[in-house]
XYZ file of C-alpha atoms in Angstrom:
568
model
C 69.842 26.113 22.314
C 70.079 29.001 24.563
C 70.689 28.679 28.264
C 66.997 29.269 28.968
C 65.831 26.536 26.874
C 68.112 24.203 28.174
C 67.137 24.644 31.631
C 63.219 24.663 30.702
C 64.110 21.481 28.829
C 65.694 19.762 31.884
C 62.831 20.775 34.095
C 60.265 19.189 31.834
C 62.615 15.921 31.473
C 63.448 15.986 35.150
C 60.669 18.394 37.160
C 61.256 21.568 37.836
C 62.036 20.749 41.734
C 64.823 18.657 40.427
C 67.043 21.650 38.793
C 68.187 23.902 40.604
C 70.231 27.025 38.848
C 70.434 29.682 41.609
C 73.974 29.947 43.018
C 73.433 29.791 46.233
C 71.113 26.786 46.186
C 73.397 24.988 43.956
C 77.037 25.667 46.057
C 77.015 22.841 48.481
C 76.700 20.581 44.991
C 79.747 22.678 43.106
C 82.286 22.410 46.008
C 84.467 19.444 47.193
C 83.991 17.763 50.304
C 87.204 18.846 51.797
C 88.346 21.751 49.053
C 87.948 23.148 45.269
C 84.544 24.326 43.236
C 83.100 25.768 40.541
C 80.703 27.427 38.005
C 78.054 25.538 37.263
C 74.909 26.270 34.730
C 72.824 24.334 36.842
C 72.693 20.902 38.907
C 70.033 18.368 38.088
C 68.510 15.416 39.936
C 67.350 12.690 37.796
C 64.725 10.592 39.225
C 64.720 7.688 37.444
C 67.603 5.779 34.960
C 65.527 7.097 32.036
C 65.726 10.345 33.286
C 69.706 9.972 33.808
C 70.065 8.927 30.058
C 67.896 11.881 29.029
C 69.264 14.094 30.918
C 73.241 13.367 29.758
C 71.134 13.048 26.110
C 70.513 17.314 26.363
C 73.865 17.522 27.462
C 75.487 16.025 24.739
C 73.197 17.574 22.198
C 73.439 21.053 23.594
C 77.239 21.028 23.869
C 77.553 21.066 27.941
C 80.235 19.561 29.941
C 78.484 16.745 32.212
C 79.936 16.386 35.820
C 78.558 13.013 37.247
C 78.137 13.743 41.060
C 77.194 10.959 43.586
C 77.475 11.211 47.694
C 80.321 13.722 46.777
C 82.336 12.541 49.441
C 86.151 12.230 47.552
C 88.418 14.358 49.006
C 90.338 15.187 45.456
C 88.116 17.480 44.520
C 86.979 14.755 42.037
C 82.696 14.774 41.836
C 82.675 18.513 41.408
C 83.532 21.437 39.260
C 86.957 23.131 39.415
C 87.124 26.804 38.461
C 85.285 28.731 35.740
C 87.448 28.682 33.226
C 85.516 25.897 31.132
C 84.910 26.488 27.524
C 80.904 25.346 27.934
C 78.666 25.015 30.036
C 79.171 22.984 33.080
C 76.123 20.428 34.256
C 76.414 18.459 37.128
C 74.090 15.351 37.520
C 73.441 14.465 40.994
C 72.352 10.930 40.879
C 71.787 10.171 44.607
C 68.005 9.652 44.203
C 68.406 6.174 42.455
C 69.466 3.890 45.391
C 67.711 0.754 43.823
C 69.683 -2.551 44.827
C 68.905 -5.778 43.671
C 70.180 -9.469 44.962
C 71.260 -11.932 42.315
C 71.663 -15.394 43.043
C 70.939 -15.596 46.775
C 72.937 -12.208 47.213
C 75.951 -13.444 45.814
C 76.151 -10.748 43.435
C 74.100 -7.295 43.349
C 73.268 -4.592 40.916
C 73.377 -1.523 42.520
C 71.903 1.681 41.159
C 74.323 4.627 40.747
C 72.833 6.515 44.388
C 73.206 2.893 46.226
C 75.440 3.610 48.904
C 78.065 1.117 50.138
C 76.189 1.170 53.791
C 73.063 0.292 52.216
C 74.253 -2.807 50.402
C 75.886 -3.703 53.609
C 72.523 -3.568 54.917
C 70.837 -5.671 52.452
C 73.662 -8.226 52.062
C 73.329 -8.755 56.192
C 70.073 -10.078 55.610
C 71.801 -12.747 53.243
C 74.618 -13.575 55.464
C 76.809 -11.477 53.118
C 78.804 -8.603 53.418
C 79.980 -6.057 50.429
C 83.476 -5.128 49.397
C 83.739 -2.555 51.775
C 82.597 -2.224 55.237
C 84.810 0.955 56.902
C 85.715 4.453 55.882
C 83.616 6.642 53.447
C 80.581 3.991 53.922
C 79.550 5.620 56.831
C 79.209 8.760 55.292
C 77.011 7.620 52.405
C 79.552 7.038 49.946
C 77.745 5.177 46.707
C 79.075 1.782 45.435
C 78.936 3.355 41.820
C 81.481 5.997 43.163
C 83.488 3.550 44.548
C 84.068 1.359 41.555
C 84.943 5.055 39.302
C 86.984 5.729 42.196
C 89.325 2.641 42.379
C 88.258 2.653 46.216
C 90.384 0.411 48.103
C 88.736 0.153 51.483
C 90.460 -1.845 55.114
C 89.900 -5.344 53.602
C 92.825 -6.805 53.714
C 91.417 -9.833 50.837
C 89.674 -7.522 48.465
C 91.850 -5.002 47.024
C 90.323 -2.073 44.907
C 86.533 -1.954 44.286
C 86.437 -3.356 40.549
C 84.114 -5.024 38.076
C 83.717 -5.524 34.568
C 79.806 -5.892 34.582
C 78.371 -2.425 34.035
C 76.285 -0.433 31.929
C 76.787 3.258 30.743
C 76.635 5.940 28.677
C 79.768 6.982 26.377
C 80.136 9.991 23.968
C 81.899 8.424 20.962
C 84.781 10.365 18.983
C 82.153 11.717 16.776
C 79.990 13.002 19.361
C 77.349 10.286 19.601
C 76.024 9.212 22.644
C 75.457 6.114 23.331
C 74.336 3.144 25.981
C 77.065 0.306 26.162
C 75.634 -2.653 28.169
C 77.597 -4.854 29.769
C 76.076 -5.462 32.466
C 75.855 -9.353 31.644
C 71.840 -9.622 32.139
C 69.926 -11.123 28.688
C 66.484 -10.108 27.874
C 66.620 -6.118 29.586
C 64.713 -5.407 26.002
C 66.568 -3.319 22.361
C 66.087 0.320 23.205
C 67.739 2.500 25.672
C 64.181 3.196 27.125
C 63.307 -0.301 27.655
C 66.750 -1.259 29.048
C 66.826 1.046 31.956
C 63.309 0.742 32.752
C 63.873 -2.986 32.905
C 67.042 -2.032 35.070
C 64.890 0.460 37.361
C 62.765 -2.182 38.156
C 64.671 -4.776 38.654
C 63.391 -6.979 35.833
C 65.900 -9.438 35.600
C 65.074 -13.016 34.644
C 67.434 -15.391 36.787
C 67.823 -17.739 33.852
C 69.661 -14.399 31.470
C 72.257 -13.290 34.053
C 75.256 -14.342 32.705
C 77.801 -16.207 34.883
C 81.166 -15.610 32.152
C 84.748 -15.001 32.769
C 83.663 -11.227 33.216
C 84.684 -10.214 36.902
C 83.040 -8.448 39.371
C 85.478 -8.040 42.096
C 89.697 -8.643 41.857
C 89.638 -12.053 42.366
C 93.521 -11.721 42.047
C 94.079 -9.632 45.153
C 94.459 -12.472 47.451
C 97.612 -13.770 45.907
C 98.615 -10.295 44.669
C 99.061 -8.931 48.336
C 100.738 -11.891 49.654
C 104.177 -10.841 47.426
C 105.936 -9.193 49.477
C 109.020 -9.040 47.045
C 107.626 -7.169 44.088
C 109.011 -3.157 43.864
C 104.982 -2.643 42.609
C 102.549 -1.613 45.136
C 99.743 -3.710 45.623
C 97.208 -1.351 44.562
C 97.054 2.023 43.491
C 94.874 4.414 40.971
C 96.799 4.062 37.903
C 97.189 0.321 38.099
C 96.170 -0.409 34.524
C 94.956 -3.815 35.784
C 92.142 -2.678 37.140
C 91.380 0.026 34.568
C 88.109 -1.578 32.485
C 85.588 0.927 31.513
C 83.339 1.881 34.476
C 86.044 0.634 36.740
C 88.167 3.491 37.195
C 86.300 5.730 34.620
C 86.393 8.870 37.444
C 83.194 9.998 35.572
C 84.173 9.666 32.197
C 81.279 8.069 31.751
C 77.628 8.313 32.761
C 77.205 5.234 34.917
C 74.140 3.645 35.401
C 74.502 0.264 37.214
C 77.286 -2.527 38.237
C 77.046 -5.806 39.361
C 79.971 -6.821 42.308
C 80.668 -9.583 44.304
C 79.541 -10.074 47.757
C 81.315 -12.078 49.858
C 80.667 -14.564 52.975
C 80.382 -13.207 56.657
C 83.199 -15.129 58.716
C 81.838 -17.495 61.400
C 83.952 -15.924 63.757
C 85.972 -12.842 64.097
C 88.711 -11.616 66.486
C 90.554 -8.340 66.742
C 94.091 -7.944 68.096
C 95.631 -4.617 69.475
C 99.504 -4.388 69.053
C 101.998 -2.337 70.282
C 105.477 -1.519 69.712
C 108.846 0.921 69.333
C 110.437 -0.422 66.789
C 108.578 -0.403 63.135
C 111.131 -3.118 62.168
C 108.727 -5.435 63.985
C 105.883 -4.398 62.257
C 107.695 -5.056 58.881
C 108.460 -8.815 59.415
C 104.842 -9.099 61.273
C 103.243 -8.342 57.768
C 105.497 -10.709 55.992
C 105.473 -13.225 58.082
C 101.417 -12.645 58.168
C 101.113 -12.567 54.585
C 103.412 -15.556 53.532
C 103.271 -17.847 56.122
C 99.665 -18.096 57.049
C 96.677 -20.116 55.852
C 94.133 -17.394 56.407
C 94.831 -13.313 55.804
C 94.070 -11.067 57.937
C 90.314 -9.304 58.085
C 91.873 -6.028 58.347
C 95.321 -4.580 59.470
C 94.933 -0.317 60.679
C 98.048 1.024 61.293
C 98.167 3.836 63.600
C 100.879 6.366 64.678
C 101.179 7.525 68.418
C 100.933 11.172 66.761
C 97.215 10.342 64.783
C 96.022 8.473 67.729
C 96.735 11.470 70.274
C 95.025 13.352 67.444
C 92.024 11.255 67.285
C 91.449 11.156 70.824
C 90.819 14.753 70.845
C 89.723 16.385 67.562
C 87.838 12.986 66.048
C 85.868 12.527 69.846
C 82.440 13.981 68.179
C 83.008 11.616 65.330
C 83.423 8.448 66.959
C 80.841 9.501 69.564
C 78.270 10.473 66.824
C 78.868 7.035 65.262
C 78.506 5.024 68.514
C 75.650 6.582 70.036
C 73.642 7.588 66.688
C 74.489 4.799 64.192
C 75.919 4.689 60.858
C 72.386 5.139 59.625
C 71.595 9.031 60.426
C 75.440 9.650 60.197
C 75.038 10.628 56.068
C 71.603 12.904 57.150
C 73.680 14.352 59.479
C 76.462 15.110 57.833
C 74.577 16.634 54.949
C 73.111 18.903 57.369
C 76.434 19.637 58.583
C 77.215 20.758 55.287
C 73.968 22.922 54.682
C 74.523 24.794 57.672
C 77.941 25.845 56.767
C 76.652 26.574 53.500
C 74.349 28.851 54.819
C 76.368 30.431 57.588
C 79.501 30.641 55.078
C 76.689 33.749 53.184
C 75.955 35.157 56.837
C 78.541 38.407 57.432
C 80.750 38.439 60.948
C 79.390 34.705 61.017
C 82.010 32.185 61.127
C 81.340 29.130 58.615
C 83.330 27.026 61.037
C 80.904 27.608 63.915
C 79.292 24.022 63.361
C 82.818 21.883 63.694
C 84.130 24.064 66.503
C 80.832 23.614 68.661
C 81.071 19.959 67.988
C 85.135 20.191 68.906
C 84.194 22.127 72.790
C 80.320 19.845 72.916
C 82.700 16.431 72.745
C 85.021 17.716 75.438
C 81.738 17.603 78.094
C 81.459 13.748 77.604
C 83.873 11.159 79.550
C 86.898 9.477 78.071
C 85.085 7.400 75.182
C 88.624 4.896 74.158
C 88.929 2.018 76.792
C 91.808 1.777 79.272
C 93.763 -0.642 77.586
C 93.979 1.225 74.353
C 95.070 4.243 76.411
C 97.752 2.175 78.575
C 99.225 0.851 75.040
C 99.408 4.766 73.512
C 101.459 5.967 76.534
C 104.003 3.022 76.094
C 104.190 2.260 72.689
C 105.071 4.096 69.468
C 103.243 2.368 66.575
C 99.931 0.732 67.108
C 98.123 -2.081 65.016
C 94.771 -3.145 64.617
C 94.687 -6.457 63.575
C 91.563 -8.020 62.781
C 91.259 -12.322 61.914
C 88.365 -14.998 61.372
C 87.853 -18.241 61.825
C 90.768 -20.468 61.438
C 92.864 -17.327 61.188
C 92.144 -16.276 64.748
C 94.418 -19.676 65.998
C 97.045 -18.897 63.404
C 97.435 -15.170 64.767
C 97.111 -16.022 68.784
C 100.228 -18.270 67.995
C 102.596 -16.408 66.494
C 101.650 -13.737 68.837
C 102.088 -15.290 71.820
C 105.537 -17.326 70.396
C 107.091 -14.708 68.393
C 105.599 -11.406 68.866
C 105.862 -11.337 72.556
C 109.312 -12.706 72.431
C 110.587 -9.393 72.094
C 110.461 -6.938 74.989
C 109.238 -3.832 73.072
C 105.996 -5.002 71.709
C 103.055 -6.503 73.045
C 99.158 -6.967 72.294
C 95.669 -7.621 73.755
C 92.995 -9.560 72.549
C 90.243 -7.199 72.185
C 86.299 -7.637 73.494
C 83.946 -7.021 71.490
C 83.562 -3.597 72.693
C 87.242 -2.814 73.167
C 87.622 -4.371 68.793
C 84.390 -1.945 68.270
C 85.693 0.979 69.585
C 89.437 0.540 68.141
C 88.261 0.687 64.873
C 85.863 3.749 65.159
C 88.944 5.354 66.542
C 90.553 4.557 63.475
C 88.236 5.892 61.409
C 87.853 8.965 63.307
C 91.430 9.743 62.627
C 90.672 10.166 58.999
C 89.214 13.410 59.614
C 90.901 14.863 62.898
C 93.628 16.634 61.560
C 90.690 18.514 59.655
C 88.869 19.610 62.346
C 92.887 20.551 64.457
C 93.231 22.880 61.041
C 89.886 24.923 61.652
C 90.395 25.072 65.877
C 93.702 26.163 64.861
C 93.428 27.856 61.845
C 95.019 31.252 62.874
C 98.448 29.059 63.698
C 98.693 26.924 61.216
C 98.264 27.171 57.434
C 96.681 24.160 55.543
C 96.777 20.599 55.600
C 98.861 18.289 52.372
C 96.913 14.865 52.793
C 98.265 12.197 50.768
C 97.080 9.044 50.009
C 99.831 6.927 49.111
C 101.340 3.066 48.230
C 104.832 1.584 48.921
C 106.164 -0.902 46.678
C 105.443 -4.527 48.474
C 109.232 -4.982 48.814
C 109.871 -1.435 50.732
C 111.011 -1.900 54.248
C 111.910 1.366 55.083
C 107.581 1.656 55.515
C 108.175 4.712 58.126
C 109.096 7.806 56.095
C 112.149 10.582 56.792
C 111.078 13.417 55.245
C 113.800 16.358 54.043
C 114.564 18.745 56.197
C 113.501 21.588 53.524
C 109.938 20.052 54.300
C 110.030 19.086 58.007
C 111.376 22.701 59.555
C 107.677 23.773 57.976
C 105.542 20.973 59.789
C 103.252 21.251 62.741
C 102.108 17.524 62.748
C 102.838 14.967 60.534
C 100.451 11.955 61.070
C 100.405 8.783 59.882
C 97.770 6.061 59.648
C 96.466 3.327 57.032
C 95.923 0.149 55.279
C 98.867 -1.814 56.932
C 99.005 -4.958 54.873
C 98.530 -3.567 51.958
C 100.761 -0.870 52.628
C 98.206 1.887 51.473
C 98.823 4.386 54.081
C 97.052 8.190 54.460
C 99.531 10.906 55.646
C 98.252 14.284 56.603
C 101.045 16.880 57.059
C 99.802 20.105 59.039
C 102.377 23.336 58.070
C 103.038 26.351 60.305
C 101.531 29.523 59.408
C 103.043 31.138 56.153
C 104.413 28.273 54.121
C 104.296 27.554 50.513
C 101.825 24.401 51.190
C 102.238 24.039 47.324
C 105.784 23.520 46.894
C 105.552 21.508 50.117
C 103.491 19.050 48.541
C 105.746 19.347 45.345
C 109.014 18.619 47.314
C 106.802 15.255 49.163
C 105.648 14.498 45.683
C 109.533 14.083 44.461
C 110.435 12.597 47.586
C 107.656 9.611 47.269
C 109.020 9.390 43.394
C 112.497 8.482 44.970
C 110.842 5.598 47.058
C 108.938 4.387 43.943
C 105.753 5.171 45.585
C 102.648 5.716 43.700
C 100.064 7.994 44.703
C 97.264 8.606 44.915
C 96.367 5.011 46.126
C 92.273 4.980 46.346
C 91.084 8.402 46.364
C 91.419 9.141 42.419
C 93.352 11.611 41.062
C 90.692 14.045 41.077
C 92.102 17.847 40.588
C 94.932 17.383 42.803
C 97.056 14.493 41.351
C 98.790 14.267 37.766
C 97.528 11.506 36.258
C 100.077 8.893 34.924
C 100.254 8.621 31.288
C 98.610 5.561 31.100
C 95.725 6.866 33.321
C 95.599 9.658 30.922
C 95.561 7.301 27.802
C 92.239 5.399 29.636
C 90.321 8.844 30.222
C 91.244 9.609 26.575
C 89.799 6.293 25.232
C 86.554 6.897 27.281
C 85.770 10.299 26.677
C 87.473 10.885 23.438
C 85.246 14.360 23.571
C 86.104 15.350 27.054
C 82.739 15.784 27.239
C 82.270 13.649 31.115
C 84.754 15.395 33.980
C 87.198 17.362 31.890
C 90.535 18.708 33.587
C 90.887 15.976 36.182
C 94.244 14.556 36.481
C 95.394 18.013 35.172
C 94.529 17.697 32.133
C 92.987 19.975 29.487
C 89.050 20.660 29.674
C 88.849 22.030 26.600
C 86.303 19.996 24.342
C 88.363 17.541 21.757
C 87.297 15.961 18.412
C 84.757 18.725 17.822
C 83.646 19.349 14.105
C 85.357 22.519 13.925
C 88.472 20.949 14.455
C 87.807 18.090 11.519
C-alpha cells in the first residue's frame, strides 16, 4: 500500500484528528525529551485499545516500523525515532489517550491502561489507603505506569526495586511476521477474539471471581531481601538484570503493550524524614550497611545528595520546585507539555531563541525569596554529603536510635529531624536536582559544551561509592554532580564539560572507567539510543521482536527489518 493509503487508512481506523503527518505538527512527538529524533511517516493517536491493536495491525501488514510512544519523558532517547536512516517507514503510536485504571481486589492490585500515568494511580490508590510503586521522580511529569514497567523504572523506594510484573497483555510480531495478542494478563472470561478482549479490557469488564491470584508476580517481591546484601559484587538493580526481564517487563517497546496489572502497596501509619550531614563518605557507607542489615524495618527512601548538586539545585531547579509547591503535581504534566510546544514553536521562529522559555523561568525564580528552609541551608555550608532519609512506623524508633547513639558519636556528621514542611521541601529539592544541571547548560551554553548524564549501579559490596575520575576526563569538567538512590546504590551523575571537548569520547573514557568498578549502567532509564545493550539484553529484544518490527536500533543495534521473506 502506498503511503497515501496508509495514512487514509489510519484516519478512518483512528479519525482523521488523530494522525497527524505534517512535520512540524508531528516534531515535539519525534524528538527525545532531553536529546535525539527522527523521520517519521506520521504519528497516530489511538483512542481506544481496539484502535491500538488496529492500528499496530496496518503497521504490520503494510511493512512499517512501529515506535510505541507514551508520556515520552525517558531521557535515552528511548520513546522516539532516531535518525532517518530506517529501511521503512517509521510510525509512532502515541498512546496517552487511554488512561483507564481499574482497582482489583480493594486496590490491591490495578490494571492500568497503557496512557495511565504513575501520578494518576497514585491518585486513585490514595482513595484506597494505597500507594503505587512509585511515588517521586518522572511521576510528576506524567510519566505512564506502562512506560515504567518497559522501562525497568526503579524509582526512590527503597523496598520496591524496579517496576516489574508478569501480568500483561500485548501484541507480538512472530518470526514469520504474524501479529498477534498474547494475554497474560491473568483475568478469565475477557471473551476469544482480539476485539472482544480489549473491549472487555477498555471497559473494565472484569468479573472478580476470573482474576487469577497464581504464582505470576506483579511487583519484585524479592527486592526486600535482595537490597539488604550488602556483600554481593552484583548491583541491586540495573536494566540488563535478566531477572527482571519477562515479556512486557523490560520489553523497551518491543512490544505493543496494552495493559498490566502491579501491586499496590500499604500507606505507612506514620512517616518520618531525617536530614544528615557529613565530610566523610566513609560514614555514609557503614550507615547503609548498618541500615540495611541490622534493622527490622528499611528505610522509605534514602536521596543522596552532593554539596555540588545541592548548590546547583538551589539555583537552576528554584522554578521547578517552586512550580511543584505552589501549582501541584497535577497541572505540572499540562505545563510541561506546554513548555515543550512553545519551544517547538519558537525553535521554527528565525533570530528567536528556542531557549527563551527555560531562561525566563531561570531570571522569573530569582524574584521570589529563598524557597529551602534554614536548616537545610545551615547543613550545606558545613557539610559535604547530604542524606535524605525517610522511615515509617516502627522504623522511625529504630533510625532515631542509632542516630542519636552512633551517628552523632562522631564529630563530622550530624542530622535533624525534619517537619513536615522542612521533609516536604527536602525532597522537592531533590527532585529538582534531576534537571538543574539542564537548565545551568542552556544559561550557560556559550561556556560550556554539553552535559554526559549517567545513570548508573555499584555492585552492593563497593565501598569506594564516591568516584575519582581520570585525570584525562576531569581537566575537561565544569561540574561534576552527584545525586541518587542511596540504598540501593543507583546513583545519577551529570558531568558538565568546558567548551570544545570531545563529550563523546568523554563519555567513552567514563564508560571504561565504570567497567573497571564493575558498575552496570544504565540502572533505570533503559538503554534507549545511548547505551549498548548487554548481550543478554540484546538476546531478550531478539526473542520479542524477532522482526525488529517494534523500536528497532535501540541498544545500538541494527534497525534493519530481520526474518523477512526475502531473506527465507
Amino acid at each position: 500500500m502506498k503511503q497515501e493509503q496508509l495514512i487514509e487508512t489510519l484516519k478512518a481506523v483512528v479519525g482523521e484528528e488523530s494522525v497527524l503527518t505534517d512535520q512540524i505538527k508531528t516534531k515535539y512527538y519525534r524528538t527525545g525529551f532531553r536529546s535525539g529524533g527522527g523521520k517519521a511517516l506520521a504519528v497516530v493517536f489511538p483512542n481506544t485499545l481496539l484502535e491500538q491493536w488496529n492500528v499496530i495491525k496496518q503497521c504490520v501488514e503494510n511493512n512499517c516500523i512501529v515506535i510505541m510512544q507514551a508520556a515520552k519523558t525517558g531521557l535515552t532517547e528511548g520513546s522516539a525515532p532516531s535518525g532517518s536512516d530506517y529501511d521503512r517507514d517509521v510510525v509512532v503510536i502515541n498512546i496517552t489517550k487511554m488512561k483507564q485504571i481499574y482497582l482489583l481486589d480493594g486496590g490491591k492490585q490495578a490494571v492500568c491502561l497503557p496512557g495511565a500515568s504513575l501520578h494518576s494511580l497514585e491518585k486513585a490508590l490514595k482513595a484506597v489507603n494505597r500507594a503505587p510503586h512509585s511515588v517521586i521522580g518522572s511521576s510528576t511529569l506524567g510519566a505512564t505506569v506502562v512506560g515504567g514497567i518497559a522501562n525497568n523504572s526503579g524509582g526512590a523506594l527503597v523496598k520496591r526495586g524496579p517496576a516489574y510484573t508478569e501480568l500483561a497483555i500485548f501484541a507480538q510480531v512472530d518470526e514469520q511476521g504474524k501479529l498477534n495478542l498474547v494475554n497474560h494478563l491473568g483475568i478469565e472470561g475477557l471473551g476469544s477474539s482480539p476485539e472482544e478482549i480489549l473491549q472487555n479490557i477498555q471497559d473494565g469488564n472484569f468479573d472478580p471471581d476470573k482474576v487469577l491470584h497464581d504464582s505470576r508476580m506483579a511487583s519484585d517481591k524479592e527486592y526486600d531481601e535482595r537490597v539488604r546484601d550488602v556483600t554481593s559484587d552484583i548491583p541491586s538493580r540495573f536494566n540488563a538484570d535478566e531477572r527482571r526481564l519477562f515479556e512486557a517487563s523490560g520489553c523497551a517497546g518491543k512490544l505493543g503493550v496494552f495493559a498490566v496489572r502491579v501491586d499496590s502497596y500499604p500507606i505507612p501509619d506514620k512517616e518520618q524524614v531525617f536530614y544528615l550531614g557529613t565530610n566523610d563518605p566513609n560514614k555514609l557507607t557503614q550507615l547503609r550497611k548498618d541500615f540495611l542489615t541490622q534493622f527490622n524495618h528499611l528505610p522509605e527512601m534514602g536521596e543522596y545528595l552532593h554539596r555540588d548538586i545541592f548548590n546547583m539545585a538551589e539555583n537552576y531547579g528554584k522554578d521547578v520546585f517552586l512550580s511543584i509547591e505552589r501549582l501541584g503535581t497535577d497541572n505540572l504534566p499540562k505545563l510541561f507539555s506546554l513548555k515543550a510546544k512553545v519551544e517547538n514553536i519558537l525553535d521554527r521562529l528565525p533570530l528567536v531563541n528556542k531557549y527563551l522559555p527555560d531562561t525566563m523561568l531561570y531570571y522569573v525564580s530569582k524574584l521570589f525569596p529563598q524557597h529551602l528552609p534554614p536548616r537545610m541551608l545551615a547543613f550545606r555550608d558545613n557539610y559535604e554529603h547530604h542524606l535524605v532519609l525517610k522511615m515509617s512506623d516502627g522504623g522511625i524508633e529504630e533510625a532515631q536510635k542509632y542516630l542519636r547513639t552512633v551517628w552523632n558519636a562522631h564529630d563530622d556528621c550530624d542530622y535533624f529531624e525534619c517537619t513536615p514542611e522542612e521533609g516536604k521541601k527536602a525532597y522537592l529539592h531533590r527532585f529538582a536536582a534531576a534537571g538543574a544541571a539542564i537548565r545551568y547548560e542552556t544559561i550557560h551554553r556559550k561556556e560550556v559544551e554539553d552535559i554526559v548524564a549517567l545513570d548508573i549501579a555499584l555492585r552492593r559490596n563497593d565501598d569506594e561509592w564516591l568516584e575519582t575520575l581520570p585525570e584525562e576526563v576531569s581537566k575537561n569538567l565544569v561540574k561534576s554532580l552527584y545525586y541518587g538512590h542511596f540504598m540501593c546504590y543507583v546513583f545519577h551523575q551529570d558531568y558538565i564539560f568546558k567548551k570544545g571537548t570531545d563529550t563523546k569520547l568523554m563519555k567513552k573514557l567514563m564508560l571504561e572507567h565504570l567497567n573497571r568498578r564493575g558498575a552496570k549502567y544504565p540502572a533505570e532509564h533503559n538503554v534507549g539510543h545511548l547505551y549498548e545493550a548487554e548481550s543478554s539484553l540484546q538476546k531478550f529484544y531478539h526473542e520479542l521482536d524477532p522482526t525488529n518490527t517494534f523500536n528497532p536500533g535501540i541498544g545500538m543495534m541494527d534497525r534493519y527489518k530481520r526474518n523477512c521473506n526475502c531473506c527465507a
